[in-house]
mmCIF file with all atom_site columns, C-alpha atoms in Angstrom:
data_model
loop_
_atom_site.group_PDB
_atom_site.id
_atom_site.type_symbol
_atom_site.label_atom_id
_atom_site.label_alt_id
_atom_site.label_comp_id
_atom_site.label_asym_id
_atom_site.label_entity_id
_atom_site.label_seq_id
_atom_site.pdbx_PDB_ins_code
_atom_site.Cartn_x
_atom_site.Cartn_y
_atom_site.Cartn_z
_atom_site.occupancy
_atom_site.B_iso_or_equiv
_atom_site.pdbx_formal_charge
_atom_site.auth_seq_id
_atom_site.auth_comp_id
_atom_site.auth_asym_id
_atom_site.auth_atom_id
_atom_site.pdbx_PDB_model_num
ATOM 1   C CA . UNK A 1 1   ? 129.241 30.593 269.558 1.00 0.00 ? 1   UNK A CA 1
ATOM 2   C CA . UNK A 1 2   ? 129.161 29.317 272.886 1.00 0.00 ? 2   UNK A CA 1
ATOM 3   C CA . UNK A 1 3   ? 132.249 29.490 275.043 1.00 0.00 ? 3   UNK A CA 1
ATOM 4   C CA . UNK A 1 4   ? 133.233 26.415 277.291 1.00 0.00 ? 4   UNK A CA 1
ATOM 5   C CA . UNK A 1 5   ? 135.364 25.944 280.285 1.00 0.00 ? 5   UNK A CA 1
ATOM 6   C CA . UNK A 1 6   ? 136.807 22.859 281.858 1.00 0.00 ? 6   UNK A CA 1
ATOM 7   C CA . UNK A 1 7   ? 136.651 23.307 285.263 1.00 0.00 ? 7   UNK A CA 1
ATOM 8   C CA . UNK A 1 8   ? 139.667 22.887 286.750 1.00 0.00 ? 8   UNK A CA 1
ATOM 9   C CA . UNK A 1 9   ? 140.954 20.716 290.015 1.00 0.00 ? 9   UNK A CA 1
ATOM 10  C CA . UNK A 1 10  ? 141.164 23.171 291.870 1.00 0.00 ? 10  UNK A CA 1
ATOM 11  C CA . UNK A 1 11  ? 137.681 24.858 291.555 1.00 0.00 ? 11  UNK A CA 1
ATOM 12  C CA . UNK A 1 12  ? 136.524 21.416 292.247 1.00 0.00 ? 12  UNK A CA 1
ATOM 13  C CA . UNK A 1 13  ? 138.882 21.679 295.632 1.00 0.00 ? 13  UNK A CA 1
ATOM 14  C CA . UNK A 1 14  ? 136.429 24.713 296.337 1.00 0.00 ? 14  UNK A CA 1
ATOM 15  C CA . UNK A 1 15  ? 133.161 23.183 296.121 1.00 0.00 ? 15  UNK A CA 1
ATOM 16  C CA . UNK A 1 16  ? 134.337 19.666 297.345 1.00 0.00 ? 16  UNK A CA 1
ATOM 17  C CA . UNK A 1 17  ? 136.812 20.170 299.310 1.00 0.00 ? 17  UNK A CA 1
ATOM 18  C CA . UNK A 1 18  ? 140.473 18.451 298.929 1.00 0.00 ? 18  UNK A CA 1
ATOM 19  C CA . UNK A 1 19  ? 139.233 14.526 299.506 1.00 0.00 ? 19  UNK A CA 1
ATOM 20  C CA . UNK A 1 20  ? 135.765 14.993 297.354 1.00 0.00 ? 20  UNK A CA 1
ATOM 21  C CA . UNK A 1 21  ? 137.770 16.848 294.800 1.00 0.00 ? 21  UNK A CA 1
ATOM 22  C CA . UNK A 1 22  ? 140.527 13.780 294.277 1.00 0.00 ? 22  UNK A CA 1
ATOM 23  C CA . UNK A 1 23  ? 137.760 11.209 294.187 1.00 0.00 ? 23  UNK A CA 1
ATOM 24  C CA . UNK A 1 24  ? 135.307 13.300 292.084 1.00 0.00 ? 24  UNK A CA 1
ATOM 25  C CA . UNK A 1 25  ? 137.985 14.773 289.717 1.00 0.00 ? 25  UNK A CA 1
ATOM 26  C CA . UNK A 1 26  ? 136.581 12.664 287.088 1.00 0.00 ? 26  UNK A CA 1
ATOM 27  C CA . UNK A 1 27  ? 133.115 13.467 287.455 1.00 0.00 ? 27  UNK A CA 1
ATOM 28  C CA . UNK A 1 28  ? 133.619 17.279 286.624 1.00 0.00 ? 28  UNK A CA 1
ATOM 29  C CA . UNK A 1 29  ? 133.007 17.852 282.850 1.00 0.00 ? 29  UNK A CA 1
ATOM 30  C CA . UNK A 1 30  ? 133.306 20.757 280.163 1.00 0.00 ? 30  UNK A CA 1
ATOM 31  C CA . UNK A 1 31  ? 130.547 22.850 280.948 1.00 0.00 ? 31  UNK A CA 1
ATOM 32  C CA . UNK A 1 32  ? 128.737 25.995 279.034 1.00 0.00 ? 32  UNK A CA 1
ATOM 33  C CA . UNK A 1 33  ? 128.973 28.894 280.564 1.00 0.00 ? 33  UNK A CA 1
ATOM 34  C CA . UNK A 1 34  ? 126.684 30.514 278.444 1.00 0.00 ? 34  UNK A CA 1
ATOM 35  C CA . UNK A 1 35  ? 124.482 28.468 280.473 1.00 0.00 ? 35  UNK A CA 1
ATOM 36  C CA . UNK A 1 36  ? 125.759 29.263 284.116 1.00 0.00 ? 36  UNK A CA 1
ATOM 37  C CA . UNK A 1 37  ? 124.150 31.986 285.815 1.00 0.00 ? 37  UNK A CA 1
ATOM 38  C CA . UNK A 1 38  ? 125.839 33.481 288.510 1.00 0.00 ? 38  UNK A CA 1
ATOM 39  C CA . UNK A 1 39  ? 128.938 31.837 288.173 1.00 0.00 ? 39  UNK A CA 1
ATOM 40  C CA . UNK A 1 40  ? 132.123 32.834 289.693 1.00 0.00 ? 40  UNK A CA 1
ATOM 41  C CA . UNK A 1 41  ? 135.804 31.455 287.682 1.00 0.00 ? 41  UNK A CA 1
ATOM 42  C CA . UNK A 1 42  ? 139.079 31.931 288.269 1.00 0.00 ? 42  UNK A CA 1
ATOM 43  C CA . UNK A 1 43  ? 139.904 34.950 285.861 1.00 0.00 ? 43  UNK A CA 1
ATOM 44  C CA . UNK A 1 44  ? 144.336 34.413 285.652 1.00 0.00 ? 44  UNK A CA 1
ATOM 45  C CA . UNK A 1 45  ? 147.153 32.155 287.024 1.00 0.00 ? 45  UNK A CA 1
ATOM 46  C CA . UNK A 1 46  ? 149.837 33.922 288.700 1.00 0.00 ? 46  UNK A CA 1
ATOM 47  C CA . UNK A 1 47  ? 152.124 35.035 286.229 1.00 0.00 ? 47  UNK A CA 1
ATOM 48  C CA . UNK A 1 48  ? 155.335 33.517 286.512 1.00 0.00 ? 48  UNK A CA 1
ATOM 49  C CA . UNK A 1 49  ? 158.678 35.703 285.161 1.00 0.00 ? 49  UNK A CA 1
ATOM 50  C CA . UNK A 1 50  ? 162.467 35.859 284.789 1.00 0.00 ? 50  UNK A CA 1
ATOM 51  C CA . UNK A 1 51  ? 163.862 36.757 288.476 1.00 0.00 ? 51  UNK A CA 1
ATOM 52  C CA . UNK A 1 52  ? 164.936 40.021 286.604 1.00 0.00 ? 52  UNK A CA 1
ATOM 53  C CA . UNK A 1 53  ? 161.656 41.220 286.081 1.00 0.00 ? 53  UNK A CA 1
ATOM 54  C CA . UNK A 1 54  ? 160.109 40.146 288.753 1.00 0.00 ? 54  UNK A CA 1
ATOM 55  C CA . UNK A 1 55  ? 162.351 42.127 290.465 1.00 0.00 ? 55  UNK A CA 1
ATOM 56  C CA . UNK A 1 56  ? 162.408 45.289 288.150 1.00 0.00 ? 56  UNK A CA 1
ATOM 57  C CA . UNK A 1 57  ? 158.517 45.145 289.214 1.00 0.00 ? 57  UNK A CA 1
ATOM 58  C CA . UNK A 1 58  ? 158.341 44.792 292.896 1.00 0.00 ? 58  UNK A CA 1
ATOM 59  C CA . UNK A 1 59  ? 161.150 47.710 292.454 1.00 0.00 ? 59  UNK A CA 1
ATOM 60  C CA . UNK A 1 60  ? 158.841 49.910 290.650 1.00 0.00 ? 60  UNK A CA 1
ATOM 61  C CA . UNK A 1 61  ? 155.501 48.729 292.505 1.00 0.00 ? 61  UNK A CA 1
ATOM 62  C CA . UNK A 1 62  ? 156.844 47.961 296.242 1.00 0.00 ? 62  UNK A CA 1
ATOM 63  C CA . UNK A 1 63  ? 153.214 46.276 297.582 1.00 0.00 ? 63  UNK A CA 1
ATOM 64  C CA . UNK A 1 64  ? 153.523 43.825 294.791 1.00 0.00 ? 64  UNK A CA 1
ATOM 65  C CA . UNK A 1 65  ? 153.755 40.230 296.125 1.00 0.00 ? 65  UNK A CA 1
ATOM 66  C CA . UNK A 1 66  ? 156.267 38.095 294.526 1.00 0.00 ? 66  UNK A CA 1
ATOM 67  C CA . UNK A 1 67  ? 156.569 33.900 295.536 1.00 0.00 ? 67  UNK A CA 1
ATOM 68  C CA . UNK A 1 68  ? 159.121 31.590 295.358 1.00 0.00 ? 68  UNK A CA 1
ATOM 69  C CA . UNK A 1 69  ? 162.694 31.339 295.403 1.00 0.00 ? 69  UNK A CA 1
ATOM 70  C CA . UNK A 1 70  ? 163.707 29.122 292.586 1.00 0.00 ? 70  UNK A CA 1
ATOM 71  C CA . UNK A 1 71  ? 167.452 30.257 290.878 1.00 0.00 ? 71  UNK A CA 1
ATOM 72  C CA . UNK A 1 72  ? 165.540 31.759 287.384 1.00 0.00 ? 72  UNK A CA 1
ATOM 73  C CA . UNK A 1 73  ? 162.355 33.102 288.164 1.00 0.00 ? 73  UNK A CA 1
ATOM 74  C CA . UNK A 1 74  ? 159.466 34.407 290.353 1.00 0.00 ? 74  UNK A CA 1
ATOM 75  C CA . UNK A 1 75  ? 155.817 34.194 290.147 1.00 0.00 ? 75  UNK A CA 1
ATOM 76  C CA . UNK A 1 76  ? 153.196 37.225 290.526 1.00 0.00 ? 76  UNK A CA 1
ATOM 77  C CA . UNK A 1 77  ? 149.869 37.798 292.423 1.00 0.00 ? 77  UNK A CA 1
ATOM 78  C CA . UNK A 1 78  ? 147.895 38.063 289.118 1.00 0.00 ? 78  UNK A CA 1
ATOM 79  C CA . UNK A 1 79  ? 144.814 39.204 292.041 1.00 0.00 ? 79  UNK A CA 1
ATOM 80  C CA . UNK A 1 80  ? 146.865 42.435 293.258 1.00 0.00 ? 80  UNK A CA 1
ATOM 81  C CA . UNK A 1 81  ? 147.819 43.287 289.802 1.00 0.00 ? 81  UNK A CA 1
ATOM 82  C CA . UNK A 1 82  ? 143.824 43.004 288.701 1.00 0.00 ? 82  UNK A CA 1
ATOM 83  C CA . UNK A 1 83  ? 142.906 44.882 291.509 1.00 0.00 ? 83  UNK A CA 1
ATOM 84  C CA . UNK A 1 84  ? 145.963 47.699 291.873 1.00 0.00 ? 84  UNK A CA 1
ATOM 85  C CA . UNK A 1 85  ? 144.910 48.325 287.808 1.00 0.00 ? 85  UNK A CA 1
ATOM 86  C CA . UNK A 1 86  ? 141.320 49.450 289.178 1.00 0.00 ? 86  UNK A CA 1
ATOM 87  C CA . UNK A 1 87  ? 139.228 46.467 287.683 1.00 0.00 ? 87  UNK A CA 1
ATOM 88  C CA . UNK A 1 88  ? 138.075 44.605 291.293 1.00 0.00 ? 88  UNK A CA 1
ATOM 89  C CA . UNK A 1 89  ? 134.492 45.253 291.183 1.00 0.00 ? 89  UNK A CA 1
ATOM 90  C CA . UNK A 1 90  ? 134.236 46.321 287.852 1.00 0.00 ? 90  UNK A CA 1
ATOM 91  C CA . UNK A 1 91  ? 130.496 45.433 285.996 1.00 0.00 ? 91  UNK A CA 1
ATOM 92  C CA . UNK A 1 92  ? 129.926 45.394 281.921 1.00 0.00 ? 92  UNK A CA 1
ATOM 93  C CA . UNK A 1 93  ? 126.213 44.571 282.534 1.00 0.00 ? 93  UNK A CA 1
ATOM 94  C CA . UNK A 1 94  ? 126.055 41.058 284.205 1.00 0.00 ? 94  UNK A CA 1
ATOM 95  C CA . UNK A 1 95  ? 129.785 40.205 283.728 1.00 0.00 ? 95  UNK A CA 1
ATOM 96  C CA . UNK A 1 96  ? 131.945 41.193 286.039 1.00 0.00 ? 96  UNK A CA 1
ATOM 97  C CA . UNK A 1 97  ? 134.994 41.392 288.150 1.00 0.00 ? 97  UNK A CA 1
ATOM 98  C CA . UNK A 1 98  ? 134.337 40.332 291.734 1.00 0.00 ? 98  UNK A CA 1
ATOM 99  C CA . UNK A 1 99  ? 134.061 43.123 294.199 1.00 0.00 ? 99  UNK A CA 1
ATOM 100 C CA . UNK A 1 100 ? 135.260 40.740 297.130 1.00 0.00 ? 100 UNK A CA 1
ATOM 101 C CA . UNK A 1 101 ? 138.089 39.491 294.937 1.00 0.00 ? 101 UNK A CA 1
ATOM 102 C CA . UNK A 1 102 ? 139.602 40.659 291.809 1.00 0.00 ? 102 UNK A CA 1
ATOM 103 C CA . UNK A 1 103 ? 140.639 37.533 290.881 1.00 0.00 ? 103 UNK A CA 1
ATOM 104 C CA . UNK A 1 104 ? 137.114 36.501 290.453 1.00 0.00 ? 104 UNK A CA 1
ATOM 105 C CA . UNK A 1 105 ? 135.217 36.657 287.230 1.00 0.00 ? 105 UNK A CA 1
ATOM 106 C CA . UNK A 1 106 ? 131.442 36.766 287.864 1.00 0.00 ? 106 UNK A CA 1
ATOM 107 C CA . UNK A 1 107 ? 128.446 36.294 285.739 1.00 0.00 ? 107 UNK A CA 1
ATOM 108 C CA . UNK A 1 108 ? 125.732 38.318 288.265 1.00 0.00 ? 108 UNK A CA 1
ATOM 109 C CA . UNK A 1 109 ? 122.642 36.900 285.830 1.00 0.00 ? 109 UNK A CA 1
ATOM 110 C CA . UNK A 1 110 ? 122.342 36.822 281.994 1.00 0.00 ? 110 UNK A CA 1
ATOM 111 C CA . UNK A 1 111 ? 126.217 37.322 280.879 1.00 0.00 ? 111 UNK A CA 1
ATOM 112 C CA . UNK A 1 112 ? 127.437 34.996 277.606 1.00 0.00 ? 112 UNK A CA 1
ATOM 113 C CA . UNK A 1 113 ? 130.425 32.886 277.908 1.00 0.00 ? 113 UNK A CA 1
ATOM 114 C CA . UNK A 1 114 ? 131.576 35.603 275.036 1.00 0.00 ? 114 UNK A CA 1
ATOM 115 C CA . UNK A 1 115 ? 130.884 38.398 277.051 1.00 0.00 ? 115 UNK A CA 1
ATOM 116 C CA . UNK A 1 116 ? 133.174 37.286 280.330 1.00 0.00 ? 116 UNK A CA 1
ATOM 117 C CA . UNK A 1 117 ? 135.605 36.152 277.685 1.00 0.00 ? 117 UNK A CA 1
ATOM 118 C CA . UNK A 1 118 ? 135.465 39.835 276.232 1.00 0.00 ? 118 UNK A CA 1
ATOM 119 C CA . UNK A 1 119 ? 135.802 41.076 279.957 1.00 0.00 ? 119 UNK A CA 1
ATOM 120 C CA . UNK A 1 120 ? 138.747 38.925 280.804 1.00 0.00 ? 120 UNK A CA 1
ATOM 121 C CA . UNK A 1 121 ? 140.626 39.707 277.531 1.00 0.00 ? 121 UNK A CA 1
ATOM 122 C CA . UNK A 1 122 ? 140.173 43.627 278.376 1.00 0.00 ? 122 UNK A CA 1
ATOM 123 C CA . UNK A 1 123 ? 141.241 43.266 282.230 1.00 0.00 ? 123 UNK A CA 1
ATOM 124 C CA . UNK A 1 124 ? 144.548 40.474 280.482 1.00 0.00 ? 124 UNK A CA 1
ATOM 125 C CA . UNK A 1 125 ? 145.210 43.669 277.779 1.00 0.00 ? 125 UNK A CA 1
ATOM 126 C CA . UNK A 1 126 ? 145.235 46.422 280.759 1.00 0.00 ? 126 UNK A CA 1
ATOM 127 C CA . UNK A 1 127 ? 147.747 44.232 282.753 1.00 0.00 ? 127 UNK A CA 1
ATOM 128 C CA . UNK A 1 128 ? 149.974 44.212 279.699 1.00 0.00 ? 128 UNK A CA 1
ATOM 129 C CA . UNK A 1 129 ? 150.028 47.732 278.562 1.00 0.00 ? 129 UNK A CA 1
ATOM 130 C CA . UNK A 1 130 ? 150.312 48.882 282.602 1.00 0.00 ? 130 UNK A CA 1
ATOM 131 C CA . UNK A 1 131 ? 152.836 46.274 283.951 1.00 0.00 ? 131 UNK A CA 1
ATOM 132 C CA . UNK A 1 132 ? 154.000 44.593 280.609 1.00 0.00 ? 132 UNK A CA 1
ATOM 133 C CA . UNK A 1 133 ? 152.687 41.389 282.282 1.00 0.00 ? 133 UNK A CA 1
ATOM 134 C CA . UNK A 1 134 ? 150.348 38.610 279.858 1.00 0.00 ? 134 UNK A CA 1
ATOM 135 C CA . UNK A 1 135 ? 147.991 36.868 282.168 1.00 0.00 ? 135 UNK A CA 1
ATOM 136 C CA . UNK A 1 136 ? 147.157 33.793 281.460 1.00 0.00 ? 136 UNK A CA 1
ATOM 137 C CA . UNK A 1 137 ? 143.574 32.431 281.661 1.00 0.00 ? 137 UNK A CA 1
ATOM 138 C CA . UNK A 1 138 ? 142.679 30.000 284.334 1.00 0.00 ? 138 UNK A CA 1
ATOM 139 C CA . UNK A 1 139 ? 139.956 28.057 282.955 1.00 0.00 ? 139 UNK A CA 1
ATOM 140 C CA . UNK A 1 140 ? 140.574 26.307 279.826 1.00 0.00 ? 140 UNK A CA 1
ATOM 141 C CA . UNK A 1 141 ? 138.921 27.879 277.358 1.00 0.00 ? 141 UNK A CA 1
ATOM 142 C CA . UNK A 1 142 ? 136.846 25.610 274.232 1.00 0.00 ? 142 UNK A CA 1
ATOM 143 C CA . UNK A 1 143 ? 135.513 26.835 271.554 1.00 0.00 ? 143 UNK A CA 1
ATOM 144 C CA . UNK A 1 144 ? 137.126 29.438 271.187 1.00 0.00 ? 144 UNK A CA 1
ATOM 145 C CA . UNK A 1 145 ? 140.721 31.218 271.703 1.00 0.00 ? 145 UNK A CA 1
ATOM 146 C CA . UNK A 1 146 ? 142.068 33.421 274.383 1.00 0.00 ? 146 UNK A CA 1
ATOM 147 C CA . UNK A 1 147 ? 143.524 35.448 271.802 1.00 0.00 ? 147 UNK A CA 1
ATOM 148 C CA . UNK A 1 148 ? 141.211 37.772 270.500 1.00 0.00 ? 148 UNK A CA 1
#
C-alpha cells in the first residue's frame, strides 16, 4: 500500500536550480515515499477562489495574503492558512508539518507514504471546516487517492 509522488518541476527547481531543473526535468521519476527518509514535499497549492470569497476572507482574516488581480478570482497563501490554523510544526510521530515552514510536509525518519498522506488529509480537512477552503495537494499522488 505504498503511496507515490511525482515530483514536481518545481521541487526539481529546488534541488537543481532553474537551468538543471529544465534540462533534468526528464530525469526526475515517480518515487516511493515510503522509502524516503527525511523528506520534505510541498504539502498544498495556493488555493485559488471566486474574487467574492477571496474577499469575504481577507475581510474576516485581515493578515491573509491574497495574489493576483485577474477580473474573476484570487488565489490564497495555502502556507499562512496551514500555519494561522496551528499545524506549522506539528509531529504525528515521524510525519510532520515543518516547523520552519508550514507549507512543508516532513518525514523526520520512519514515516509511511500513508502516514504523511493521513497527516496532509487532516491539516486539508482543518482548512475546510475553519476557512471553508479545500487545499489541494501538491505532489501528485499514485496509488492511491487524495480523498480519503
Amino acid at each position: 500500500d505504498l503511496v507515490h509522488v511525482l515530483a514536481l518541476e518545481h521541487h526539481a527547481k529546488q534541488r537543481l536550480g532553474a537551468t538543471g531543473a529544465n534540462q533534468h526535468a526528464a530525469c526526475i521519476a515517480e518515487f516511493p515515499l515510503d522509502s524516503l527518509r527525511f523528506v520534505r514535499q510541498p504539502l498544498a497549492v495556493a488555493p485559488i477562489l471566486p474574487v467574492a470569497q477571496a474577499e469575504a476572507l481577507k475581510a474576516e482574516h485581515p493578515g491573509l495574503p491574497v495574489f493576483g488581480n485577474e477580473a474573476a478570482q484570487r488565489k490564497l497563501s495555502a502556507a499562512w492558512l496551514i500555519e494561522q490554523a496551528g499545524w506549522k510544526g506539528y509531529r504525528e510521530g515521524d510525519a510532520g508539518i515543518s516547523a520552519q515552514h508550514a507549507l512543508v510536509l516532513v518525514n523526520h525518519g520512519r514515516a509511511t507514504g500513508t502516514q504523511l498522506l493521513d497527516l496532509a488529509r487532516k491539516v486539508a480537512s482543518s482548512i475546510c471546516a475553519k476557512y471553508g477552503v479545500m487545499l489541494e495537494p501538491e505532489p501528485r499522488i499514485i496509488g492511491a487517492s487524495w480523498a480519503a
